[in-house]
Amino acid sequence: MTTVTLDALDLSALLCSRVCHDVISPVGAIVNGLEVLEDEDSAEMRDFALDLIRKSAKQASARLQFARIAFGAAGSAGSSIDLADAENVARGMFGDEKTQLSWSAPRALFPKNKVKLLLNLVVIAVTAIPRGGVIDVKVTGEAEGALFVLTAKGTHARIPAHVETLIAGTPAGGTVDAHAIQPFYAGLVARAAEMDVRFSIDGDTVTIRAEAAAPSVPPASAETNAETDDNGI
């Protein structure tokens, strides 16, 4: 299959669309809450509005903090991100009643692209259990040889449609839209981090495994083969 590439303008536009999609719902709820405060004299309704504003503001903040690391240039002054920061934003984004997040990782600085990949894989793990469940994130090994294993367990678990081809950069139809940009971007980050991503499913558990990409072995040159034949080996 043909590998799809996006120019910088298309990639940035699609990622911006994705972030706006994530943030617009809680921001809209804040606006609704403010309108209730302006129009209602009922103490009960005003308390409801304040609670809505409080929860929605917290949710919007969590989504923006997550996007800042997963999609943005967080910590651009350096080339590493603390895994503890990644855990904090992941818990803020996904730690709710529907999804339980378990996180096991060293408290260490990891290369930026590896941390971005890890967070993007958490997003994909969440979509693998549409009815909620438990996501277990494990990071082992040193930064350069890190192994990420994410398991998503829940009813109706499935490997998200087209996610494997999107991560490989070979989407069906040869196009990428705003709905598909996140796994496509995860594939770009994986290649930048020199990591391979693999999926498997067993019953109600989806496993996502990311590890250092195997080095490519160049084919032997004709000259080398000729020398081997001359030596009779």
Tab-separated table of N, CA and C in Angstrom, residues 59-177:
chain	number	residue	atom	x	y	z
A	59	GLN	N	-12.573	20.150	33.206
A	59	GLN	CA	-12.444	19.231	32.078
A	59	GLN	C	-11.726	19.905	30.902
A	60	ALA	N	-12.086	21.153	30.617
A	60	ALA	CA	-11.435	21.870	29.520
A	60	ALA	C	-9.944	22.039	29.796
A	61	SER	N	-9.608	22.375	31.038
A	61	SER	CA	-8.203	22.539	31.409
A	61	SER	C	-7.434	21.234	31.239
A	62	ALA	N	-8.048	20.126	31.676
A	62	ALA	CA	-7.389	18.828	31.565
A	62	ALA	C	-7.139	18.455	30.107
A	63	ARG	N	-8.115	18.736	29.249
A	63	ARG	CA	-7.961	18.392	27.836
A	63	ARG	C	-6.895	19.245	27.158
A	64	LEU	N	-6.814	20.498	27.531
A	64	LEU	CA	-5.788	21.366	26.948
A	64	LEU	C	-4.391	20.974	27.433
A	65	GLN	N	-4.273	20.643	28.713
A	65	GLN	CA	-2.968	20.220	29.230
A	65	GLN	C	-2.509	18.936	28.551
A	66	PHE	N	-3.447	18.016	28.316
A	66	PHE	CA	-3.110	16.780	27.629
A	66	PHE	C	-2.659	17.075	26.198
A	67	ALA	N	-3.438	17.900	25.486
A	67	ALA	CA	-3.110	18.214	24.096
A	67	ALA	C	-1.770	18.919	23.982
A	68	ARG	N	-1.440	19.727	24.971
A	68	ARG	CA	-0.173	20.474	24.948
A	68	ARG	C	1.021	19.534	24.864
A	69	ILE	N	0.933	18.378	25.544
A	69	ILE	CA	2.045	17.429	25.494
A	69	ILE	C	1.869	16.435	24.347
A	70	ALA	N	0.659	15.885	24.187
A	70	ALA	CA	0.449	14.832	23.198
A	70	ALA	C	0.549	15.330	21.768
A	71	PHE	N	0.098	16.577	21.511
A	71	PHE	CA	0.081	17.098	20.149
A	71	PHE	C	0.941	18.342	19.954
A	72	GLY	N	1.254	19.029	21.039
A	72	GLY	CA	1.912	20.322	20.919
A	72	GLY	C	3.407	20.274	21.134
A	73	ALA	N	3.958	21.447	21.447
A	73	ALA	CA	5.407	21.593	21.623
A	73	ALA	C	5.740	21.840	23.082
A	74	ALA	N	5.073	21.129	23.993
A	74	ALA	CA	5.337	21.305	25.421
A	74	ALA	C	6.798	21.034	25.719
A	75	GLY	N	7.385	21.879	26.577
A	75	GLY	CA	8.780	21.697	26.942
A	75	GLY	C	9.706	21.828	25.752
A	76	SER	N	9.361	22.722	24.815
A	76	SER	CA	10.136	22.813	23.581
A	76	SER	C	11.572	23.272	23.807
A	77	ALA	N	11.850	23.798	25.005
A	77	ALA	CA	13.221	24.244	25.268
A	77	ALA	C	14.174	23.056	25.395
A	78	GLY	N	13.634	21.876	25.696
A	78	GLY	CA	14.465	20.690	25.842
A	78	GLY	C	13.967	19.575	24.956
A	79	SER	N	14.649	18.444	25.008
A	79	SER	CA	14.278	17.319	24.154
A	79	SER	C	13.647	16.188	24.949
A	80	SER	N	13.388	16.403	26.244
A	80	SER	CA	12.844	15.352	27.099
A	80	SER	C	11.632	15.847	27.874
A	81	ILE	N	10.784	14.900	28.272
A	81	ILE	CA	9.605	15.186	29.082
A	81	ILE	C	9.572	14.190	30.226
A	82	ASP	N	9.201	14.650	31.397
A	82	ASP	CA	9.109	13.790	32.571
A	82	ASP	C	7.898	12.877	32.435
A	83	LEU	N	8.094	11.576	32.634
A	83	LEU	CA	6.980	10.635	32.563
A	83	LEU	C	5.929	10.924	33.627
A	84	ALA	N	6.331	11.547	34.732
A	84	ALA	CA	5.359	11.910	35.764
A	84	ALA	C	4.383	12.950	35.227
A	85	ASP	N	4.853	13.871	34.385
A	85	ASP	CA	3.968	14.851	33.770
A	85	ASP	C	2.996	14.159	32.819
A	86	ALA	N	3.499	13.166	32.093
A	86	ALA	CA	2.632	12.413	31.189
A	86	ALA	C	1.540	11.685	31.971
A	87	GLU	N	1.902	11.098	33.097
A	87	GLU	CA	0.907	10.418	33.923
A	87	GLU	C	-0.149	11.401	34.427
A	88	ASN	N	0.283	12.567	34.870
A	88	ASN	CA	-0.654	13.550	35.418
A	88	ASN	C	-1.677	13.993	34.379
A	89	VAL	N	-1.211	14.284	33.163
A	89	VAL	CA	-2.163	14.753	32.149
A	89	VAL	C	-3.061	13.619	31.669
A	90	ALA	N	-2.530	12.391	31.642
A	90	ALA	CA	-3.353	11.250	31.240
A	90	ALA	C	-4.451	10.994	32.265
A	91	ARG	N	-4.112	11.082	33.543
A	91	ARG	CA	-5.122	10.881	34.589
A	91	ARG	C	-6.157	12.006	34.558
A	92	GLY	N	-5.711	13.224	34.308
A	92	GLY	CA	-6.645	14.326	34.224
A	92	GLY	C	-7.604	14.179	33.059
A	93	MET	N	-7.116	13.624	31.968
A	93	MET	CA	-7.917	13.480	30.757
A	93	MET	C	-8.868	12.284	30.835
A	94	PHE	N	-8.396	11.162	31.375
A	94	PHE	CA	-9.161	9.924	31.270
A	94	PHE	C	-9.565	9.293	32.608
A	95	GLY	N	-9.103	9.856	33.715
A	95	GLY	CA	-9.427	9.248	35.003
A	95	GLY	C	-10.829	9.607	35.454
A	96	ASP	N	-11.829	8.897	34.958
A	96	ASP	CA	-13.206	9.175	35.355
A	96	ASP	C	-13.894	7.881	35.762
A	97	GLU	N	-15.197	7.957	35.975
A	97	GLU	CA	-15.937	6.782	36.424
A	97	GLU	C	-16.027	5.716	35.336
A	98	LYS	N	-15.968	6.140	34.078
A	98	LYS	CA	-16.100	5.200	32.969
A	98	LYS	C	-14.818	4.416	32.730
A	99	THR	N	-13.689	5.080	32.866
A	99	THR	CA	-12.398	4.456	32.570
A	99	THR	C	-11.469	4.574	33.764
A	100	GLN	N	-10.921	3.458	34.197
A	100	GLN	CA	-9.926	3.450	35.263
A	100	GLN	C	-8.544	3.308	34.634
A	101	LEU	N	-7.638	4.165	35.072
A	101	LEU	CA	-6.296	4.183	34.495
A	101	LEU	C	-5.277	3.719	35.526
A	102	SER	N	-4.544	2.665	35.173
A	102	SER	CA	-3.443	2.174	35.998
A	102	SER	C	-2.144	2.521	35.285
A	103	TRP	N	-1.169	3.056	36.032
A	103	TRP	CA	0.062	3.575	35.402
A	103	TRP	C	1.272	3.066	36.161
A	104	SER	N	2.167	2.398	35.457
A	104	SER	CA	3.406	1.911	36.054
A	104	SER	C	4.566	2.313	35.153
A	105	ALA	N	5.349	3.281	35.616
A	105	ALA	CA	6.456	3.796	34.812
A	105	ALA	C	7.505	4.395	35.735
A	106	PRO	N	8.759	4.366	35.323
A	106	PRO	CA	9.802	4.986	36.154
A	106	PRO	C	9.628	6.502	36.180
A	107	ARG	N	10.042	7.112	37.247
A	107	ARG	CA	10.050	8.576	37.318
A	107	ARG	C	11.348	9.039	36.666
A	108	ALA	N	11.241	9.331	35.391
A	108	ALA	CA	12.452	9.640	34.623
A	108	ALA	C	12.090	10.525	33.448
A	109	LEU	N	13.110	11.188	32.904
A	109	LEU	CA	12.946	11.961	31.683
A	109	LEU	C	13.106	11.034	30.486
A	110	PHE	N	12.154	11.106	29.567
A	110	PHE	CA	12.203	10.307	28.344
A	110	PHE	C	12.218	11.251	27.146
A	111	PRO	N	12.780	10.800	26.013
A	111	PRO	CA	12.748	11.628	24.813
A	111	PRO	C	11.329	12.091	24.493
A	112	LYS	N	11.219	13.329	24.050
A	112	LYS	CA	9.910	13.951	23.838
A	112	LYS	C	8.997	13.119	22.943
A	113	ASN	N	9.524	12.637	21.829
A	113	ASN	CA	8.669	11.902	20.902
A	113	ASN	C	8.176	10.583	21.482
A	114	LYS	N	8.962	9.961	22.341
A	114	LYS	CA	8.507	8.721	22.975
A	114	LYS	C	7.346	9.005	23.935
A	115	VAL	N	7.434	10.111	24.660
A	115	VAL	CA	6.347	10.458	25.583
A	115	VAL	C	5.093	10.832	24.799
A	116	LYS	N	5.255	11.562	23.713
A	116	LYS	CA	4.112	11.893	22.864
A	116	LYS	C	3.457	10.627	22.337
A	117	LEU	N	4.274	9.683	21.895
A	117	LEU	CA	3.730	8.425	21.400
A	117	LEU	C	2.954	7.711	22.496
A	118	LEU	N	3.515	7.644	23.688
A	118	LEU	CA	2.846	6.959	24.791
A	118	LEU	C	1.460	7.560	25.042
A	119	LEU	N	1.370	8.885	25.085
A	119	LEU	CA	0.076	9.531	25.335
A	119	LEU	C	-0.897	9.293	24.187
A	120	ASN	N	-0.407	9.298	22.971
A	120	ASN	CA	-1.292	9.021	21.845
A	120	ASN	C	-1.775	7.577	21.853
A	121	LEU	N	-0.955	6.667	22.347
A	121	LEU	CA	-1.395	5.277	22.471
A	121	LEU	C	-2.438	5.133	23.568
A	122	VAL	N	-2.357	5.958	24.609
A	122	VAL	CA	-3.399	5.947	25.634
A	122	VAL	C	-4.738	6.359	25.015
A	123	VAL	N	-4.720	7.378	24.162
A	123	VAL	CA	-5.947	7.801	23.469
A	123	VAL	C	-6.538	6.633	22.686
A	124	ILE	N	-5.695	5.917	21.965
A	124	ILE	CA	-6.170	4.787	21.164
A	124	ILE	C	-6.686	3.675	22.067
A	125	ALA	N	-6.015	3.441	23.188
A	125	ALA	CA	-6.472	2.413	24.128
A	125	ALA	C	-7.868	2.732	24.653
A	126	VAL	N	-8.149	4.002	24.893
A	126	VAL	CA	-9.475	4.403	25.369
A	126	VAL	C	-10.529	4.095	24.310
A	127	THR	N	-10.213	4.354	23.036
A	127	THR	CA	-11.185	4.073	21.977
A	127	THR	C	-11.381	2.575	21.766
A	128	ALA	N	-10.454	1.760	22.266
A	128	ALA	CA	-10.583	0.307	22.119
A	128	ALA	C	-11.635	-0.277	23.050
A	129	ILE	N	-12.026	0.477	24.088
A	129	ILE	CA	-13.066	0.013	25.012
A	129	ILE	C	-14.157	1.080	25.079
A	130	PRO	N	-15.025	1.134	24.072
A	130	PRO	CA	-16.016	2.218	23.968
A	130	PRO	C	-16.991	2.278	25.137
A	131	ARG	N	-17.171	1.180	25.847
A	131	ARG	CA	-18.087	1.188	26.992
A	131	ARG	C	-17.352	1.345	28.324
A	132	GLY	N	-16.075	1.665	28.234
A	132	GLY	CA	-15.298	1.860	29.448
A	132	GLY	C	-14.675	0.579	29.953
A	133	GLY	N	-13.832	0.724	30.963
A	133	GLY	CA	-13.152	-0.432	31.528
A	133	GLY	C	-11.866	0.002	32.200
A	134	VAL	N	-10.855	-0.826	32.083
A	134	VAL	CA	-9.579	-0.575	32.750
A	134	VAL	C	-8.471	-0.516	31.711
A	135	ILE	N	-7.649	0.523	31.805
A	135	ILE	CA	-6.474	0.651	30.946
A	135	ILE	C	-5.233	0.594	31.819
A	136	ASP	N	-4.359	-0.338	31.499
A	136	ASP	CA	-3.117	-0.513	32.252
A	136	ASP	C	-1.953	-0.088	31.361
A	137	VAL	N	-1.181	0.872	31.843
A	137	VAL	CA	-0.037	1.399	31.095
A	137	VAL	C	1.247	1.003	31.820
A	138	LYS	N	2.129	0.315	31.116
A	138	LYS	CA	3.400	-0.092	31.698
A	138	LYS	C	4.545	0.360	30.808
A	139	VAL	N	5.514	1.025	31.431
A	139	VAL	CA	6.718	1.469	30.723
A	139	VAL	C	7.909	0.817	31.409
A	140	THR	N	8.705	0.090	30.653
A	140	THR	CA	9.890	-0.563	31.211
A	140	THR	C	11.090	-0.249	30.334
A	141	GLY	N	12.261	-0.456	30.892
A	141	GLY	CA	13.492	-0.232	30.143
A	141	GLY	C	13.979	1.191	30.234
A	142	GLU	N	15.188	1.401	29.734
A	142	GLU	CA	15.771	2.732	29.689
A	142	GLU	C	15.130	3.534	28.563
A	143	ALA	N	15.376	4.837	28.583
A	143	ALA	CA	14.716	5.726	27.633
A	143	ALA	C	14.927	5.295	26.188
A	144	GLU	N	16.165	4.955	25.821
A	144	GLU	CA	16.447	4.646	24.426
A	144	GLU	C	15.921	3.279	24.011
A	145	GLY	N	15.787	2.368	24.955
A	145	GLY	CA	15.285	1.033	24.624
A	145	GLY	C	13.984	0.733	25.332
A	146	ALA	N	13.127	1.729	25.461
A	146	ALA	CA	11.896	1.592	26.242
A	146	ALA	C	10.901	0.641	25.580
A	147	LEU	N	10.119	0.006	26.419
A	147	LEU	CA	9.020	-0.850	25.977
A	147	LEU	C	7.742	-0.330	26.598
A	148	PHE	N	6.748	-0.050	25.755
A	148	PHE	CA	5.434	0.374	26.220
A	148	PHE	C	4.454	-0.779	25.995
A	149	VAL	N	3.738	-1.157	27.037
A	149	VAL	CA	2.678	-2.156	26.899
A	149	VAL	C	1.417	-1.588	27.532
A	150	LEU	N	0.398	-1.393	26.715
A	150	LEU	CA	-0.876	-0.880	27.192
A	150	LEU	C	-1.939	-1.946	26.970
A	151	THR	N	-2.693	-2.267	28.001
A	151	THR	CA	-3.797	-3.203	27.867
A	151	THR	C	-5.091	-2.487	28.199
A	152	ALA	N	-6.065	-2.664	27.345
A	152	ALA	CA	-7.382	-2.070	27.538
A	152	ALA	C	-8.382	-3.208	27.672
A	153	LYS	N	-9.028	-3.290	28.821
A	153	LYS	CA	-9.953	-4.392	29.089
A	153	LYS	C	-11.334	-3.841	29.384
A	154	GLY	N	-12.319	-4.332	28.653
A	154	GLY	CA	-13.690	-3.906	28.864
A	154	GLY	C	-14.619	-4.631	27.918
A	155	THR	N	-15.915	-4.564	28.196
A	155	THR	CA	-16.879	-5.227	27.342
A	155	THR	C	-16.863	-4.598	25.950
A	156	HIS	N	-17.058	-5.449	24.933
A	156	HIS	CA	-17.048	-5.022	23.540
A	156	HIS	C	-15.702	-4.390	23.141
A	157	ALA	N	-14.630	-4.870	23.744
A	157	ALA	CA	-13.299	-4.387	23.360
A	157	ALA	C	-13.014	-4.780	21.917
A	158	ARG	N	-12.358	-3.880	21.186
A	158	ARG	CA	-11.958	-4.185	19.816
A	158	ARG	C	-10.817	-3.283	19.411
A	159	ILE	N	-10.016	-3.779	18.471
A	159	ILE	CA	-8.983	-2.921	17.895
A	159	ILE	C	-9.710	-1.893	17.035
A	160	PRO	N	-9.540	-0.601	17.315
A	160	PRO	CA	-10.289	0.424	16.569
A	160	PRO	C	-10.128	0.279	15.060
A	161	ALA	N	-11.219	0.506	14.346
A	161	ALA	CA	-11.225	0.332	12.893
A	161	ALA	C	-10.148	1.189	12.232
A	162	HIS	N	-9.402	0.567	11.343
A	162	HIS	CA	-8.392	1.230	10.495
A	162	HIS	C	-7.189	1.765	11.279
A	163	VAL	N	-7.128	1.539	12.599
A	163	VAL	CA	-6.057	2.161	13.371
A	163	VAL	C	-4.680	1.635	12.961
A	164	GLU	N	-4.612	0.359	12.596
A	164	GLU	CA	-3.305	-0.203	12.237
A	164	GLU	C	-2.782	0.382	10.923
A	165	THR	N	-3.660	0.544	9.939
A	165	THR	CA	-3.207	1.130	8.673
A	165	THR	C	-2.924	2.620	8.835
A	166	LEU	N	-3.682	3.288	9.696
A	166	LEU	CA	-3.428	4.714	9.926
A	166	LEU	C	-2.072	4.920	10.586
A	167	ILE	N	-1.750	4.105	11.589
A	167	ILE	CA	-0.451	4.223	12.247
A	167	ILE	C	0.670	3.881	11.269
A	168	ALA	N	0.407	2.945	10.378
A	168	ALA	CA	1.420	2.589	9.377
A	168	ALA	C	1.562	3.660	8.302
A	169	GLY	N	0.631	4.639	8.282
A	169	GLY	CA	0.693	5.690	7.282
A	169	GLY	C	0.094	5.293	5.952
A	170	THR	N	-0.715	4.210	5.960
A	170	THR	CA	-1.327	3.724	4.717
A	170	THR	C	-2.841	3.639	4.882
A	171	PRO	N	-3.512	4.767	5.118
A	171	PRO	CA	-4.955	4.740	5.363
A	171	PRO	C	-5.739	4.265	4.145
A	172	ALA	N	-6.868	3.607	4.424
A	172	ALA	CA	-7.730	3.159	3.337
A	172	ALA	C	-8.212	4.365	2.534
A	173	GLY	N	-8.188	4.247	1.228
A	173	GLY	CA	-8.612	5.347	0.369
A	173	GLY	C	-7.534	6.378	0.147
A	174	GLY	N	-6.434	6.277	0.901
A	174	GLY	CA	-5.313	7.186	0.689
A	174	GLY	C	-5.518	8.592	1.186
A	175	THR	N	-6.527	8.802	2.065
A	175	THR	CA	-6.775	10.137	2.603
A	175	THR	C	-6.904	10.082	4.119
A	176	VAL	N	-6.702	11.224	4.753
A	176	VAL	CA	-6.812	11.342	6.210
A	176	VAL	C	-7.707	12.541	6.516
A	177	ASP	N	-8.722	12.329	7.350
A	177	ASP	CA	-9.582	13.438	7.750
A	177	ASP	C	-9.403	13.710	9.243
